[in-house]
Coordinates of C-alpha atoms in Angstrom, one line a residue:
M1 CA -31.4 -2.5 15.1
L2 CA -29.8 -5.5 13.3
F3 CA -28.7 -8.5 15.4
R4 CA -26.1 -10.9 14.3
F5 CA -24.6 -13.8 16.2
N6 CA -22.2 -14.9 13.5
I7 CA -19.2 -14.0 15.5
I8 CA -19.3 -16.1 18.7
S9 CA -16.3 -16.6 20.9
Q10 CA -14.7 -20.0 20.8
D11 CA -15.1 -20.1 24.6
I12 CA -18.9 -19.9 24.3
I13 CA -18.9 -22.6 21.6
D14 CA -16.7 -24.8 23.7
E15 CA -19.0 -24.2 26.7
V16 CA -22.2 -25.2 24.8
V17 CA -20.5 -28.2 23.2
E18 CA -19.4 -29.4 26.7
L19 CA -23.0 -29.0 27.9
R20 CA -24.2 -31.1 25.0
R21 CA -21.7 -33.9 25.8
R22 CA -22.8 -34.0 29.4
I23 CA -26.4 -34.3 28.4
H24 CA -25.7 -36.9 25.7
S25 CA -23.7 -39.1 28.1
N26 CA -26.4 -39.1 30.7
P27 CA -29.7 -39.6 28.7
E28 CA -32.9 -39.9 30.6
M29 CA -36.3 -41.2 29.6
G30 CA -39.5 -39.1 29.6
N31 CA -40.5 -37.8 33.0
Q32 CA -37.2 -39.0 34.4
E33 CA -35.1 -36.1 33.2
Y34 CA -34.0 -35.1 36.7
A35 CA -30.3 -34.7 36.1
T36 CA -30.9 -32.9 32.8
A37 CA -33.3 -30.5 34.5
A38 CA -30.8 -29.8 37.3
L39 CA -28.1 -29.0 34.7
V40 CA -30.5 -26.7 32.9
E41 CA -31.4 -24.9 36.1
E42 CA -27.8 -24.5 37.2
Y43 CA -26.7 -23.1 33.8
L44 CA -29.7 -20.6 33.5
N45 CA -29.4 -19.5 37.1
G46 CA -25.7 -18.8 36.4
L47 CA -26.7 -16.5 33.6
G48 CA -29.0 -14.6 36.0
I49 CA -32.2 -16.2 34.5
P50 CA -34.8 -17.1 37.1
T51 CA -36.3 -20.6 36.7
S52 CA -39.2 -22.6 37.9
R53 CA -40.0 -26.4 37.9
V54 CA -43.2 -27.8 36.4
L55 CA -44.2 -31.4 36.1
D56 CA -41.2 -32.4 38.3
T57 CA -38.7 -32.4 35.4
A58 CA -39.7 -29.4 33.2
V59 CA -37.8 -26.2 33.6
I60 CA -39.1 -22.8 32.6
G61 CA -36.7 -19.8 32.4
I62 CA -37.7 -16.2 31.9
I63 CA -35.6 -13.5 30.3
D64 CA -37.0 -10.0 30.8
F65 CA -35.4 -7.5 28.4
A66 CA -34.9 -3.8 28.9
K67 CA -38.4 -2.6 28.2
P68 CA -41.9 -4.1 28.1
G69 CA -43.0 -5.6 24.8
K70 CA -44.2 -8.9 23.3
T71 CA -43.6 -12.3 24.8
V72 CA -41.9 -15.0 22.8
A73 CA -41.3 -18.6 23.8
L74 CA -38.6 -21.0 22.7
R75 CA -39.0 -24.8 23.4
A76 CA -36.5 -27.6 23.6
D77 CA -37.4 -31.2 24.4
M78 CA -35.1 -33.1 26.8
D79 CA -36.0 -36.8 26.9
A80 CA -34.1 -39.7 25.3
L81 CA -35.1 -43.1 23.8
P82 CA -34.8 -46.7 24.8
V83 CA -32.0 -47.3 22.3
C84 CA -28.6 -48.9 22.8
E85 CA -26.0 -46.4 21.5
L86 CA -23.6 -47.5 18.7
T87 CA -21.9 -44.2 17.9
G88 CA -18.5 -45.1 19.5
V89 CA -17.8 -41.6 20.7
D90 CA -16.1 -41.0 24.0
Y91 CA -19.2 -39.2 25.3
A92 CA -21.6 -42.0 24.4
S93 CA -24.4 -42.9 26.8
Q94 CA -23.5 -44.2 30.2
N95 CA -27.0 -45.3 30.8
E96 CA -27.3 -48.7 29.3
G97 CA -30.2 -49.1 26.9
V98 CA -31.0 -45.3 26.8
M99 CA -29.7 -42.9 24.2
H100 CA -30.3 -39.5 22.7
A101 CA -31.1 -41.0 19.4
C102 CA -33.4 -38.2 18.3
G103 CA -31.1 -35.2 19.0
H104 CA -32.8 -33.9 22.1
D105 CA -29.4 -33.4 23.6
V106 CA -28.6 -30.9 20.8
H107 CA -32.1 -29.3 21.3
T108 CA -31.5 -28.7 25.0
A109 CA -27.9 -27.5 24.8
S110 CA -28.6 -25.2 21.8
L111 CA -31.4 -23.5 23.8
L112 CA -29.0 -23.0 26.7
G113 CA -26.6 -21.5 24.3
A114 CA -29.3 -19.3 22.8
A115 CA -30.2 -18.1 26.3
K116 CA -26.6 -16.9 26.8
L117 CA -26.6 -15.1 23.5
L118 CA -30.0 -13.4 24.3
V119 CA -28.8 -12.3 27.8
S120 CA -25.9 -10.5 26.0
Q121 CA -28.6 -8.4 24.2
K122 CA -30.7 -7.8 27.3
E123 CA -30.4 -4.0 27.1
N124 CA -31.1 -3.9 23.3
L125 CA -34.5 -5.7 23.2
C126 CA -38.0 -5.1 24.4
G127 CA -40.2 -7.8 25.8
R128 CA -39.8 -11.2 27.3
C129 CA -38.5 -14.6 26.3
V130 CA -39.9 -17.7 27.9
L131 CA -37.5 -20.7 27.7
I132 CA -39.4 -24.0 27.8
F133 CA -37.4 -27.1 28.6
Q134 CA -39.9 -29.9 28.0
P135 CA -40.0 -33.5 29.3
D136 CA -41.6 -36.5 27.6
E137 CA -41.9 -35.5 23.9
E138 CA -41.2 -39.1 22.9
G139 CA -43.8 -40.6 25.2
D140 CA -47.2 -39.3 26.2
G141 CA -46.7 -35.7 25.2
G142 CA -45.2 -33.3 27.8
A143 CA -46.3 -30.3 25.7
R144 CA -50.0 -30.7 26.4
R145 CA -49.5 -31.2 30.2
L146 CA -47.2 -28.1 30.3
I147 CA -49.9 -26.0 28.6
A148 CA -52.5 -27.3 31.1
K149 CA -50.1 -25.9 33.8
G150 CA -50.2 -22.5 32.2
V151 CA -46.7 -22.2 30.7
M152 CA -48.1 -20.5 27.6
K153 CA -50.1 -17.9 29.4
G154 CA -49.3 -14.5 27.9
V155 CA -47.1 -15.9 25.2
D156 CA -47.6 -14.1 21.9
A157 CA -45.7 -16.6 19.7
V158 CA -43.7 -19.8 20.1
F159 CA -40.7 -21.2 18.2
G160 CA -38.9 -24.5 18.2
A161 CA -36.6 -26.7 16.1
H162 CA -35.6 -30.3 15.4
V163 CA -32.3 -31.5 13.9
A164 CA -32.8 -33.1 10.5
P165 CA -30.5 -35.7 8.9
D166 CA -31.8 -34.8 5.4
I167 CA -30.4 -31.2 5.6
E168 CA -26.7 -30.4 5.5
A169 CA -24.9 -29.0 8.6
G170 CA -25.0 -25.3 8.8
K171 CA -28.3 -25.0 7.0
V172 CA -31.8 -24.2 8.3
G173 CA -35.1 -25.5 6.9
V174 CA -38.4 -23.7 7.2
R175 CA -41.8 -24.9 6.1
Y176 CA -45.0 -22.8 5.7
G177 CA -48.3 -24.3 6.8
K178 CA -48.8 -28.1 7.3
F179 CA -45.5 -29.6 8.4
Y180 CA -45.9 -32.6 10.8
A181 CA -48.7 -35.2 10.8
A182 CA -51.3 -35.7 13.4
A183 CA -51.6 -39.3 14.6
D184 CA -54.7 -41.4 15.5
M185 CA -54.4 -45.0 16.6
F186 CA -57.3 -47.3 15.8
D187 CA -58.3 -50.8 17.1
V188 CA -60.9 -52.9 15.3
T189 CA -62.7 -56.1 16.3
I190 CA -64.6 -57.8 13.6
K191 CA -67.4 -60.2 14.7
G192 CA -68.6 -62.9 12.4
V193 CA -70.1 -66.4 12.6
S194 CA -68.0 -69.5 12.7
A195 CA -68.6 -72.3 10.2
H196 CA -66.8 -75.3 8.6
G197 CA -64.4 -74.3 5.9
A198 CA -66.2 -76.5 3.4
S199 CA -69.5 -74.5 4.0
P200 CA -68.4 -70.9 4.2
E201 CA -71.9 -69.7 3.2
K202 CA -73.2 -70.9 6.6
G203 CA -70.9 -68.5 8.4
A204 CA -69.8 -64.8 8.3
D205 CA -66.0 -64.6 7.7
A206 CA -64.4 -62.2 10.1
L207 CA -60.9 -62.9 8.7
A208 CA -61.9 -62.1 5.2
T209 CA -63.6 -59.0 6.4
A210 CA -60.5 -57.8 8.1
A211 CA -58.3 -58.7 5.1
K212 CA -60.6 -56.6 2.8
A213 CA -60.7 -53.7 5.2
V214 CA -56.9 -53.6 5.6
V215 CA -56.4 -53.7 1.8
D216 CA -59.0 -51.1 1.2
L217 CA -57.5 -48.8 3.9
K218 CA -54.2 -49.1 2.1
A219 CA -55.8 -48.0 -1.1
I220 CA -57.2 -44.7 0.2
P221 CA -55.8 -42.0 -2.1
T222 CA -53.6 -39.2 -1.0
T223 CA -52.3 -35.8 -2.3
Q224 CA -49.3 -33.8 -1.3
E225 CA -51.4 -31.1 0.4
D226 CA -53.7 -33.6 2.2
K227 CA -51.1 -36.4 2.4
C228 CA -52.0 -39.3 4.7
V229 CA -50.5 -42.6 5.7
I230 CA -52.7 -45.4 7.1
S231 CA -50.7 -48.3 8.5
T232 CA -52.1 -51.5 9.8
G233 CA -49.4 -53.2 11.9
M234 CA -51.2 -56.0 13.6
L235 CA -53.9 -58.5 12.5
H236 CA -54.9 -61.6 14.5
S237 CA -57.6 -64.1 13.6
G238 CA -58.6 -67.7 13.4
T239 CA -58.0 -70.9 15.3
A240 CA -57.6 -73.5 12.5
R241 CA -57.1 -73.7 8.8
N242 CA -60.5 -75.2 8.1
I243 CA -62.7 -73.1 10.3
I244 CA -64.3 -69.8 9.2
A245 CA -63.1 -67.3 11.8
D246 CA -65.8 -65.7 13.9
K247 CA -63.5 -63.0 15.2
A248 CA -60.6 -60.8 13.8
E249 CA -58.7 -58.0 15.4
F250 CA -56.5 -55.5 13.8
S251 CA -54.7 -52.3 14.8
G252 CA -53.1 -49.4 13.1
I253 CA -52.4 -45.7 12.9
I254 CA -53.6 -42.8 10.8
R255 CA -51.2 -40.0 10.0
S256 CA -52.8 -36.9 8.5
L257 CA -52.2 -33.2 7.9
G258 CA -54.4 -30.5 9.4
A259 CA -57.5 -30.7 11.6
E260 CA -60.0 -30.9 8.8
N261 CA -58.2 -33.8 7.0
R262 CA -57.7 -35.5 10.3
A263 CA -61.5 -35.5 11.1
Y264 CA -62.3 -36.6 7.5
L265 CA -59.9 -39.5 7.5
R266 CA -61.3 -40.9 10.8
K267 CA -64.7 -40.9 9.2
L268 CA -63.3 -42.5 6.0
V269 CA -61.5 -45.2 7.9
R270 CA -64.7 -46.0 9.8
K271 CA -66.8 -46.2 6.6
T272 CA -64.2 -48.3 4.8
I273 CA -64.3 -50.9 7.6
T274 CA -68.1 -50.9 7.8
D275 CA -68.3 -51.3 4.1
A276 CA -66.1 -54.4 4.3
C277 CA -68.5 -55.7 7.0
E278 CA -71.5 -55.3 4.7
T279 CA -69.8 -57.3 2.1
Y280 CA -69.3 -60.3 4.4
G281 CA -72.2 -59.9 6.7
T282 CA -70.1 -59.2 9.8
S283 CA -70.0 -56.3 12.3
A284 CA -67.2 -54.2 13.7
E285 CA -66.3 -52.5 16.9
I286 CA -64.0 -49.5 16.1
S287 CA -62.2 -47.4 18.6
F288 CA -59.9 -44.4 18.0
R289 CA -57.3 -42.9 20.3
E290 CA -55.8 -39.5 19.6
S291 CA -52.0 -39.0 19.6
Y292 CA -50.2 -35.8 18.7
M293 CA -52.1 -33.2 16.8
G294 CA -49.3 -32.5 14.3
I295 CA -47.7 -29.1 13.4
V296 CA -49.2 -26.4 11.2
N297 CA -46.9 -23.5 11.1
S298 CA -48.3 -20.0 11.3
K299 CA -47.6 -17.9 8.2
N300 CA -46.3 -14.7 9.9
E301 CA -44.2 -16.5 12.4
T302 CA -42.7 -18.7 9.7
A303 CA -41.8 -15.5 7.8
V304 CA -40.0 -14.4 11.0
A305 CA -38.0 -17.6 11.0
E306 CA -37.2 -17.2 7.4
A307 CA -36.1 -13.6 7.8
A308 CA -34.0 -14.5 10.9
A309 CA -32.2 -17.3 9.0
L310 CA -31.4 -14.9 6.1
M311 CA -30.2 -12.3 8.5
E312 CA -28.1 -14.6 10.7
F313 CA -26.7 -16.8 8.0
D314 CA -27.0 -16.2 4.2
K315 CA -29.3 -17.2 1.4
S316 CA -27.4 -20.4 0.7
A317 CA -28.0 -21.6 4.2
L318 CA -31.8 -21.4 3.9
V319 CA -33.8 -24.4 2.8
I320 CA -37.5 -24.0 2.0
I321 CA -39.0 -27.4 2.8
D322 CA -41.4 -28.4 0.0
E323 CA -43.3 -31.3 1.4
P324 CA -44.8 -32.1 4.8
L325 CA -43.6 -35.0 7.0
M326 CA -45.6 -38.0 8.2
T327 CA -43.7 -38.1 11.5
T328 CA -45.3 -36.7 14.6
E329 CA -44.2 -34.1 17.2
D330 CA -46.1 -32.6 20.1
F331 CA -44.8 -29.0 19.4
G332 CA -48.1 -28.5 17.6
Y333 CA -49.9 -28.1 20.9
F334 CA -47.9 -25.0 21.6
I335 CA -48.7 -23.4 18.3
D336 CA -52.4 -24.4 18.7
E337 CA -52.4 -22.5 22.0
S338 CA -50.9 -19.3 20.4
V339 CA -49.1 -19.0 17.0
G340 CA -45.7 -20.0 16.0
S341 CA -43.3 -21.9 13.8
F342 CA -41.1 -25.0 13.9
Y343 CA -38.0 -25.2 11.8
H344 CA -35.3 -27.7 11.0
I345 CA -31.6 -27.6 11.7
G346 CA -29.2 -29.5 9.4
A347 CA -27.9 -32.4 11.6
G348 CA -24.6 -33.1 9.8
C349 CA -25.3 -36.8 10.2
T350 CA -27.1 -38.9 7.6
K351 CA -28.1 -41.7 9.9
P352 CA -31.8 -41.7 10.5
L353 CA -33.5 -40.3 13.6
H354 CA -33.9 -43.0 16.3
S355 CA -31.0 -44.9 14.9
P356 CA -28.4 -46.2 17.4
E357 CA -25.8 -44.4 15.2
F358 CA -27.5 -41.0 15.0
L359 CA -25.2 -38.3 16.2
P360 CA -25.7 -34.7 15.1
S361 CA -22.5 -32.6 14.6
D362 CA -21.3 -29.8 16.8
E363 CA -22.0 -27.5 13.8
A364 CA -25.7 -28.4 14.1
L365 CA -25.5 -27.3 17.8
V366 CA -24.0 -23.9 17.0
T367 CA -26.4 -23.3 14.1
A368 CA -29.4 -24.1 16.3
M369 CA -28.4 -21.8 19.1
R370 CA -27.7 -18.9 16.7
M371 CA -31.0 -19.5 14.9
H372 CA -33.0 -19.5 18.1
A373 CA -31.4 -16.3 19.3
A374 CA -31.9 -14.7 15.9
V375 CA -35.6 -15.7 15.8
V376 CA -36.2 -14.0 19.2
C377 CA -34.4 -10.9 18.1
E378 CA -36.3 -10.7 14.8
Y379 CA -39.7 -11.3 16.4
L380 CA -39.3 -8.8 19.2
S381 CA -37.8 -6.2 16.9
R382 CA -40.9 -6.2 14.6

């Protein structure tokens, strides 16, 4: 059976647009999404979809279709950012200093719209759809904590999306394999020996060591497939212009693609720093702290997303994304727990993500809800 959602009543579109405006005007920071969660619950319950609360502000909805079958999950993140909005729209943020500058209002409302479309096909599908409304993607990673609570138990595949300003409105972007970067923060303390600036040979220069290490880290080669970005954002050292510094501290972040490359780069960063220490006779204390694991899309599930986009829209609306991104996203934890795919929705706004002027179009909202519903139908029909 073929499923198409290209003919949606204006009433449904207006309803979902109004939901988006309500969410956008009342943005909430991570783990504080109480009003958003209440709105989600109210809307899903009104569709006859049972819900449960997890982690105080996460909402999980379950759609059971006509007959048993596979279980597919759809995820939307709900949290906002500490940004002062400058869009000028009449539904702009009413919470001073907080804004949906990353499009999570669109993510949440589009998943609610998809839920309504899927309920309309309840008798025509087999299986189950788990709707995951996630808190705290922008902060400490709500995905990992939701998984620890068991929300992915029994899920055969998971899908999600992000609005993208580099894709035109009405279009969908899919990417096979490595998509979003993993991130590792590093903090380094170089220990040397202080000496007079006129007699540097009597000391061990911590500042020079740090400077060499930072430059050498910047020079680490990269390829498209194993692309990496190593950024050092802070370096502190020294007490006077004529004293060889006995201590230097610097901090940065490694962005890498895939688990193997991530492990390799951590080793390479450590070696690069210790090699600099050998040059200047200093020593280093190096600590790493893991952030998000990145996103590596599963092949079969990405093929499902591609097929759904072609079925729901047309060939001209499909964008195959050629290069991975160096940004991070905690959706990768869901895929790591099962299999799945993350796709992009054309934002219809060229302002960058996290900008105070970023405002995806209503067309992006409608495209996202249609794509989500089509993906579920395509997956459960296979």
